[in-house]
Short mmCIF file of C-alpha atoms and ligand atoms in Angstrom, two decimals:
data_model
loop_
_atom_site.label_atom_id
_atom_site.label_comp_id
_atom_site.label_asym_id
_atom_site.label_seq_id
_atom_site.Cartn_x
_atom_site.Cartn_y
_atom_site.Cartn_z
CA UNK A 157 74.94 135.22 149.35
CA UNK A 158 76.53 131.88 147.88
CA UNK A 159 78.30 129.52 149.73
CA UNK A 160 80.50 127.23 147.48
CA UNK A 161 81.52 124.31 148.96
CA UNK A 162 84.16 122.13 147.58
CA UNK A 163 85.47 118.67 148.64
CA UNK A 164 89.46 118.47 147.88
CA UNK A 165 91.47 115.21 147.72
CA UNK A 166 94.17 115.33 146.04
CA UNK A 167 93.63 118.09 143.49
CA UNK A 168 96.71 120.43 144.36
CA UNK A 169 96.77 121.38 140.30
CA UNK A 170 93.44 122.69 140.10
CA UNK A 171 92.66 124.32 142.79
CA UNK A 172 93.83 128.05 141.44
CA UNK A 173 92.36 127.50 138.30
CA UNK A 174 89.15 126.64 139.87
CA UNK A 175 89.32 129.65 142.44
CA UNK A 176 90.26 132.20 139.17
CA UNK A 177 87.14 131.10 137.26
CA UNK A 178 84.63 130.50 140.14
CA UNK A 179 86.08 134.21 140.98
CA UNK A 180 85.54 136.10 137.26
CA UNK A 181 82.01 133.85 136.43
CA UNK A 182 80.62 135.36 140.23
CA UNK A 183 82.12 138.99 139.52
CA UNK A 184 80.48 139.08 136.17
CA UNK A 185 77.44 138.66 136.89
CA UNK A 186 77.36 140.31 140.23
CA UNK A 187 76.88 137.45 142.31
CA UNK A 188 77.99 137.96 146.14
CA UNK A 189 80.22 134.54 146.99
CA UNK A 190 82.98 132.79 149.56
CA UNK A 191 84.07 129.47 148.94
CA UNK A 192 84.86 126.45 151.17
CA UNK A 193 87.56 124.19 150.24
CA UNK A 194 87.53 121.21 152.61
CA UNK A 195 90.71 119.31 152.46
CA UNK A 196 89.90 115.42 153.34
CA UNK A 197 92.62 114.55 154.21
CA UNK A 198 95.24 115.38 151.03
CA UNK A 199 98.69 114.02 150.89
CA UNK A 200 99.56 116.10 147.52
CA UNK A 201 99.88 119.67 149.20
CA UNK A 202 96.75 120.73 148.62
CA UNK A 203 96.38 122.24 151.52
CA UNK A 204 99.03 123.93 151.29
CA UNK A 205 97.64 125.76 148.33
CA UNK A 206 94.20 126.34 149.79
CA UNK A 207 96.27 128.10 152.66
CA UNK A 208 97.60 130.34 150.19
CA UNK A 209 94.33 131.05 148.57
CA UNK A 210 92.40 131.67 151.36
CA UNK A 211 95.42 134.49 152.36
CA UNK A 212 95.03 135.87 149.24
CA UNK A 213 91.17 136.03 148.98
CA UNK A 214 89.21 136.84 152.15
CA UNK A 215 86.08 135.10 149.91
CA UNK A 216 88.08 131.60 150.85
CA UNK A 217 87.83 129.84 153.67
CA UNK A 218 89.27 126.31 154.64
CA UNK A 219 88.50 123.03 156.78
CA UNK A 220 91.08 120.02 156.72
CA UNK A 221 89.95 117.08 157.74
CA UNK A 222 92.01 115.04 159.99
CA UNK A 223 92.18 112.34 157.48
CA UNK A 224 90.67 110.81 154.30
CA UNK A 225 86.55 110.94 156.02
CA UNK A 226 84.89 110.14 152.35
CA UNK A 227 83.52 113.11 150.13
CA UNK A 228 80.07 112.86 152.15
CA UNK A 229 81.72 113.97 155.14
CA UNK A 230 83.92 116.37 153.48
CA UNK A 231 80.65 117.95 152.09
CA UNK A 232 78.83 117.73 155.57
CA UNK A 233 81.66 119.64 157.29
CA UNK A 234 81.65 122.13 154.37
CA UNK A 235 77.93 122.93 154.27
CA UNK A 236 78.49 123.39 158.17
CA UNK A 237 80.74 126.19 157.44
CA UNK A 238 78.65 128.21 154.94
CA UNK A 239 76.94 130.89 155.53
CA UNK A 240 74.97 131.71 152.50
CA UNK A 241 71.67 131.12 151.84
CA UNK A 242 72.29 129.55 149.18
CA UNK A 243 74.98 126.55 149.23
CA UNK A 244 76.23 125.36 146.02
CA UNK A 245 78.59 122.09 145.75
CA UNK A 246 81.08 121.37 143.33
CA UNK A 247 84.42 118.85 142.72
CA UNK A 248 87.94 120.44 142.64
CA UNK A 249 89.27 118.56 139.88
CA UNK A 250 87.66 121.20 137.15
CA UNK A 251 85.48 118.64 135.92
CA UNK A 252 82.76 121.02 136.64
CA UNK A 253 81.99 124.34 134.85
CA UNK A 254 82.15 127.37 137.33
CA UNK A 255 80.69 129.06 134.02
CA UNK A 256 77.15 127.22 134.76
CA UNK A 257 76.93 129.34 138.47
CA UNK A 258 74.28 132.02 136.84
CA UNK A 259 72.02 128.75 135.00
CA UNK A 260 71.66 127.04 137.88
CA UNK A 261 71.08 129.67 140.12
CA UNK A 262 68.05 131.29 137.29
CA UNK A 263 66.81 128.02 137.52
CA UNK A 264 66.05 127.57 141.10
CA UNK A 265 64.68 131.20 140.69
CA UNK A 266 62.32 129.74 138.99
CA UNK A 267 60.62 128.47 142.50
CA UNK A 268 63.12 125.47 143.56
CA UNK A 269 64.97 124.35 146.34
CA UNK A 270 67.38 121.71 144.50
CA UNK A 271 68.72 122.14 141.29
CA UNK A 272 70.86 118.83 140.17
CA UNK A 273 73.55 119.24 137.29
CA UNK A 274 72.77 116.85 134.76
CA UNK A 275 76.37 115.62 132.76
CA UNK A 276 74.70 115.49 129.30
CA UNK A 277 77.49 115.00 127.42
CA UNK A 278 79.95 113.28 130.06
CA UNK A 279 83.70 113.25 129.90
CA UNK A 280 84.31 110.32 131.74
CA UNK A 281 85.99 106.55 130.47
CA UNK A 282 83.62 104.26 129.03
CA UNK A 283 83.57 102.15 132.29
CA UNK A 284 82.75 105.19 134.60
CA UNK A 285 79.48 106.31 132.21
CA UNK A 286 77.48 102.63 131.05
CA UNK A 287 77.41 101.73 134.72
CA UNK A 288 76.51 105.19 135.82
CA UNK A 289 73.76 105.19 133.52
CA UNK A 290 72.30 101.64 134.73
CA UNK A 291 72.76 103.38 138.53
CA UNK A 292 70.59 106.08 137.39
CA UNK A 293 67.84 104.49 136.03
CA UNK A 294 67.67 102.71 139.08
CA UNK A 295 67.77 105.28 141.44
CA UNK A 296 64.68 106.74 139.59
CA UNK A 297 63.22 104.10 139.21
CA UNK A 298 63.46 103.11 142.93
CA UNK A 299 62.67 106.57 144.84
CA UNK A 300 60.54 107.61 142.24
CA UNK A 301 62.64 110.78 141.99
CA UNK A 302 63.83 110.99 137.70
CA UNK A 303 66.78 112.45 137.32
CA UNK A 304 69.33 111.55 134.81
CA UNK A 305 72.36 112.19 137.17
CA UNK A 306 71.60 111.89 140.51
CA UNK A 307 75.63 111.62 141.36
CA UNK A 308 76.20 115.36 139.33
CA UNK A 309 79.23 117.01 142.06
CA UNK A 310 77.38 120.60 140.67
CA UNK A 311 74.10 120.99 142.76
CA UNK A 312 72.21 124.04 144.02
CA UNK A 313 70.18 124.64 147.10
CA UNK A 314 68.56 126.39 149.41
CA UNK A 315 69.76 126.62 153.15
CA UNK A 316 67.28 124.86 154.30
CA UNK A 317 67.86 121.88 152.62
CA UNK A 318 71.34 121.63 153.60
CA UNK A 319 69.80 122.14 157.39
CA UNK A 320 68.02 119.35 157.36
CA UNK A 321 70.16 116.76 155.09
CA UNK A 322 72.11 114.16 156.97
CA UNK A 323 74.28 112.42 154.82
CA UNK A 324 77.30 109.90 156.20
CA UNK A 325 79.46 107.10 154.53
CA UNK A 326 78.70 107.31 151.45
CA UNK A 327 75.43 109.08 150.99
CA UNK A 328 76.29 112.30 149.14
CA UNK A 329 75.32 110.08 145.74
CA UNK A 330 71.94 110.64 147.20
CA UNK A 331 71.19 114.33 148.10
CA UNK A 332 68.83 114.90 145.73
CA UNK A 333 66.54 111.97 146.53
CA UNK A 334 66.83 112.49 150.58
CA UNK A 335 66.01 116.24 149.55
CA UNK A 336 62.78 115.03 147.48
CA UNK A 337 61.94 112.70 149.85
CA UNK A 338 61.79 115.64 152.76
CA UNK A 339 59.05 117.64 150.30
CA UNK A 340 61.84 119.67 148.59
CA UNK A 341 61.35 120.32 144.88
CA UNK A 342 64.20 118.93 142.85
CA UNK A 343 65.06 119.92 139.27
CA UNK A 344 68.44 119.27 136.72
CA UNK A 345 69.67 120.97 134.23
CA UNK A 346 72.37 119.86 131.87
CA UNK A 347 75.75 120.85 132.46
CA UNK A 348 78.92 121.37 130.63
CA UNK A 349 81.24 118.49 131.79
CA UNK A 350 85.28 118.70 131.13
CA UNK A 351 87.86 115.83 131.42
CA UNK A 352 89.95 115.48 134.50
CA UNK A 353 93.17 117.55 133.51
CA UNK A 354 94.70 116.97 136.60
CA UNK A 355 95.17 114.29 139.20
CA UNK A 356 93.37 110.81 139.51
CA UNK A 357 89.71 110.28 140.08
CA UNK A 358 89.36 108.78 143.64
CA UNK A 359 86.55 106.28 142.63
CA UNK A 360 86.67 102.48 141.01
CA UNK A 361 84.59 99.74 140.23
CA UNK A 362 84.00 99.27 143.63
CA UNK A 363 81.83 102.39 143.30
CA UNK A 364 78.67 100.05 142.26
CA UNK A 365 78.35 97.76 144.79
CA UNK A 366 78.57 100.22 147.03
CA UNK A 367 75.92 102.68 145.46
CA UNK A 368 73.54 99.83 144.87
CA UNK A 369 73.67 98.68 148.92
CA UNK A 370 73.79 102.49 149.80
CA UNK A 371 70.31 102.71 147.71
CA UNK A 372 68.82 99.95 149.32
CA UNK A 373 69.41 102.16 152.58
CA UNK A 374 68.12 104.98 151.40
CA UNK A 375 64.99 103.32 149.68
CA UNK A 376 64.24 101.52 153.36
CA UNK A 377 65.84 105.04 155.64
CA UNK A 378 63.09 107.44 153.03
CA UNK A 379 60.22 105.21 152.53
CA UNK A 380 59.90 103.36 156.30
CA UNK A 381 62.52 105.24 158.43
CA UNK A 382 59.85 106.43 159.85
CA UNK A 383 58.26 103.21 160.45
CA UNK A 384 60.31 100.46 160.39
CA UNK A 385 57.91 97.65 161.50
CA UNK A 386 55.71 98.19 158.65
CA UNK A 387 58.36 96.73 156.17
CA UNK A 388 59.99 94.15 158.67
CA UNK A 389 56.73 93.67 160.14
CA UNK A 390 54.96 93.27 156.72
CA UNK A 391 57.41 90.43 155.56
CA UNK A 392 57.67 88.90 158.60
CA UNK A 393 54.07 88.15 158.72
CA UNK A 394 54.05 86.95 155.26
CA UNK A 395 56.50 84.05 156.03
CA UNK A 396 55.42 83.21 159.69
CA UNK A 397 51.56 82.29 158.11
CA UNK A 398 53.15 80.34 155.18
CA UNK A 399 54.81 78.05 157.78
CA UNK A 400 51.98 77.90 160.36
CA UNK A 401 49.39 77.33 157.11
CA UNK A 402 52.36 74.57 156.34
CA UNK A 403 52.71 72.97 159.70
CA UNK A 404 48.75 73.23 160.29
CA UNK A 405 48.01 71.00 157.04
CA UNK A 406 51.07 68.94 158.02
CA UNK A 407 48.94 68.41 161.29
CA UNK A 408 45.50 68.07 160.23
CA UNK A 409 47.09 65.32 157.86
CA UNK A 410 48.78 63.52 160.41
CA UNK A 411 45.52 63.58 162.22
CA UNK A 412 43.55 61.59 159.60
CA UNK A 413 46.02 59.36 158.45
CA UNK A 414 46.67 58.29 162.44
CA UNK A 415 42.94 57.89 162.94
CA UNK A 416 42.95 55.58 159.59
CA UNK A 417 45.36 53.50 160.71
CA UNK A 418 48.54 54.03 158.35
CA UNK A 419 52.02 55.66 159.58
CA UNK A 420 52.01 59.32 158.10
CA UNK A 421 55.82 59.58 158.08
CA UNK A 422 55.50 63.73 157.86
CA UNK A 423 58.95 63.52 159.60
CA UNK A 424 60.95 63.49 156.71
CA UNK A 425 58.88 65.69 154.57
CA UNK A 426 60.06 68.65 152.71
CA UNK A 427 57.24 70.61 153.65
CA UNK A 428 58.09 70.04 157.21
CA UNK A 429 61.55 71.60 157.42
CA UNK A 430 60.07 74.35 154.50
CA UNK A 431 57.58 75.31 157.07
CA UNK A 432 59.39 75.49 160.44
CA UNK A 433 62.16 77.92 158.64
CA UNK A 434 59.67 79.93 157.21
CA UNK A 435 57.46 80.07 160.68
CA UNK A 436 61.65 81.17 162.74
CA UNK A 437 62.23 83.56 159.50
CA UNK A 438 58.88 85.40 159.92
CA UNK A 439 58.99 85.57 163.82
CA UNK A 440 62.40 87.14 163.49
CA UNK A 441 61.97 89.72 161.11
CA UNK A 442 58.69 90.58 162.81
CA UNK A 443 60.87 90.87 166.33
CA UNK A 444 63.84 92.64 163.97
CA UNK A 445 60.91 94.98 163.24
CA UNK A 446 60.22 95.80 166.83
CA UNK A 447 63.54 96.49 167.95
CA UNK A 448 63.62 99.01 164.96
CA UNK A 449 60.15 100.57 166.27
CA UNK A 450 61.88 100.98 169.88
CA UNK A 451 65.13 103.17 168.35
CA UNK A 452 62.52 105.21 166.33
CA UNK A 453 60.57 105.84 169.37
CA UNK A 454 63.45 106.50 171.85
CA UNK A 455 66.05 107.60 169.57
CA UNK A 456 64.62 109.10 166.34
CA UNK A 457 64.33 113.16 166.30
CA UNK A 458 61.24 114.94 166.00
CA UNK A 459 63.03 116.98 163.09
CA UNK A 460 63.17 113.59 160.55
CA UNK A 461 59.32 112.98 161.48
CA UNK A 462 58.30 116.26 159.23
CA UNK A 463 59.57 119.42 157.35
CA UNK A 464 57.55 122.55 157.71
CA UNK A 465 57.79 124.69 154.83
CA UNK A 466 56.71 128.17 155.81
CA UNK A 467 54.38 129.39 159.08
CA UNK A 468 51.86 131.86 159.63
CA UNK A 469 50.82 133.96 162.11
CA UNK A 470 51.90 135.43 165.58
CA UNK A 471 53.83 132.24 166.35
CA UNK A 472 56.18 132.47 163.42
CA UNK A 473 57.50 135.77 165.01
CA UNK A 474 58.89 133.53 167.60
CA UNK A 475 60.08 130.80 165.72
N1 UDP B 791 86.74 113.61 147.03
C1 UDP B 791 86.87 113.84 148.40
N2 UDP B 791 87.05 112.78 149.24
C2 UDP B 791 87.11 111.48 148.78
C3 UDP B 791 86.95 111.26 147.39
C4 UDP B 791 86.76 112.35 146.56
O1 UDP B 791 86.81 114.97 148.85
O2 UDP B 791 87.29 110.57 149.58
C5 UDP B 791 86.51 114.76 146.13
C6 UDP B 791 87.50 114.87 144.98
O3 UDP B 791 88.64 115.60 145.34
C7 UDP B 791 86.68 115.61 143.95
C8 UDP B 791 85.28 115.07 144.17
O4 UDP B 791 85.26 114.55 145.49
O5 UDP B 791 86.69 117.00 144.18
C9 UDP B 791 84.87 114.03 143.16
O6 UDP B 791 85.86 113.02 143.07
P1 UDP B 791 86.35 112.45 141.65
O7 UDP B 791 86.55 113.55 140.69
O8 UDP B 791 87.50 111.55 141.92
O9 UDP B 791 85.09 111.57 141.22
P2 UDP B 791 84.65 111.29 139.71
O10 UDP B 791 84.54 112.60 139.00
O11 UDP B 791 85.72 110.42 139.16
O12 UDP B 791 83.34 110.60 139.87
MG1 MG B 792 85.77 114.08 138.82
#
């Protein structure tokens, strides 16, 4: 069974369209199916028109957001609503090819739990695709994960993975890494890509600042969420002995020069103020890094500590 979840705002022109094809790719090739439309918060009547779809289709369901949450949460509260065992995500504006349902799902056949679409040849303005490309490389590069579209709205996974991903604000850019970074394997495939024929697209410039602070977060959340200290703790050290091996030369120095007789003046040295922010700067991060430890240790849940794959024995029956 396939849960296909799709995060609607604003995309009132589409949304049949994209219901008729999802519906004849799936019933080609036999593929068992129900779609989620979540509605974050749509002012165009798209609602509306999900309404009328899922009346018309008891393979459609529907969630409307409150308001405008972000497509992260819209996703989240979709993936909480499926029920397959295999969740598939896509964007409402047609962008995306229903017609690549069977590909993906042969590939991650082929022994995967993630299976990115990968925008080969992408429809998007000029200013939407150089950027995105620069973003991509440096997601890879960063999380060591290489994909060449980490942001692709078509993805396939298992279950599983959706159990376990948390993503908030902003984060959906990011599934794939936080899904590689909990053990899962993660693949792409290229996709067909179509203009937008309807609507506006909801994102702007702002876009890259945001995705570049978001992957900072994600870099720190999957490489030392775990541990905190060890990265606060690590550069905090660094700077507190730079200014104690500053102030302790500044000292020994004022010791001899005293004992010889001439003024050392070290008061209005460089080195002096140099040293005593660099001694405050490593004592705080280091303290920054043990209030982190203390949320990890009261706070953080057992389930981000480790993902079991499969189990054994008489236990599993339990389990
Ligand atoms: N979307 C959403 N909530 C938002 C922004 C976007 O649900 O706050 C949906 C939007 O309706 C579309 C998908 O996320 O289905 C991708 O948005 P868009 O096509 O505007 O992004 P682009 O293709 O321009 O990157
Ligand atoms: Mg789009």
């Amino acid at each position: 069974m396939l849960s296909i979840v799709i995060p609607v705002l604003n995309e009132r022109e589409s949304l049949a369209q994209l219901h008729a094809e999802i519906c004849q790719t799936c019933q080609s090739h036999g593929i068992k199916f129900h779609i989620i439309f979540v509605d974050d918060g749509s002012t165009d009547g798209s609602w509306e028109e999900i309404r009328r779809l899922a009346e018309s289709d008891d393979r459609v369901r529907g969630v409307r957001l409150r308001r405008n949450f972000g497509k992260a949460a819209a996703l989240m509260a979709g993936l909480k609503a499926a029920r397959g065992s295999l969740i598939m995500t896509m964007d409402a504006d047609l962008q995306d090819d229903p017609a690549e349902i069977p590909n993906l799902l042969a590939k991650l056949e082929e022994g995967y739990d993630v299976v990115n679409g990968w925008k080969r040849r992408r429809l998007d303005p000029w200013h939407k695709v150089y950027p995105s490309k620069v973003f991509n490389w440096m997601v890879s590069r960063l999380t060591g994960l290489k994909l060449h579209d980490h942001n692709c709205g078509l993805k396939l996974f298992r279950a599983e993975v959706a159990r376990e991903l948390r993503i908030y604000g902003e984060l959906h850019r990011f599934i794939p890494v936080l899904a590689h970074a909990r053990g899962f394997r993660v693949t792409e495939i290229p996709v067909h890509h179509r203009p937008r024929q309807f609507g506006r697209s909801k994102y702007g410039v702002r876009r890259f600042v945001r995705g570049f602070l978001d992957l900072l977060t994600v870099v720190f959340l999957t490489g030392f969420g775990q541990r905190p200290s060890h990265m606060l703790g690590a550069v905090g050290l660094f700077f507190f002995l730079l200014g104690c091996a500053g102030l302790a030369y500044l000292a020994v120095y004022w010791v001899v020069k005293m004992s010889s007789g001439v003024d050392p003046h070290i008061g209005t040295r460089p080195l002096l103020a140099y040293s005593v922010a660099a001694a405050l700067l490593g004592a705080q991060a280091i303290s920054l890094g043990f209030l982190a430890e203390l949320i990890v240790a009261y706070t953080g849940r057992e389930s981000d500590a480790y993902s079991v794959a499969e189990r054994v024995g008489r236990e599993s029956d339990d389990n």
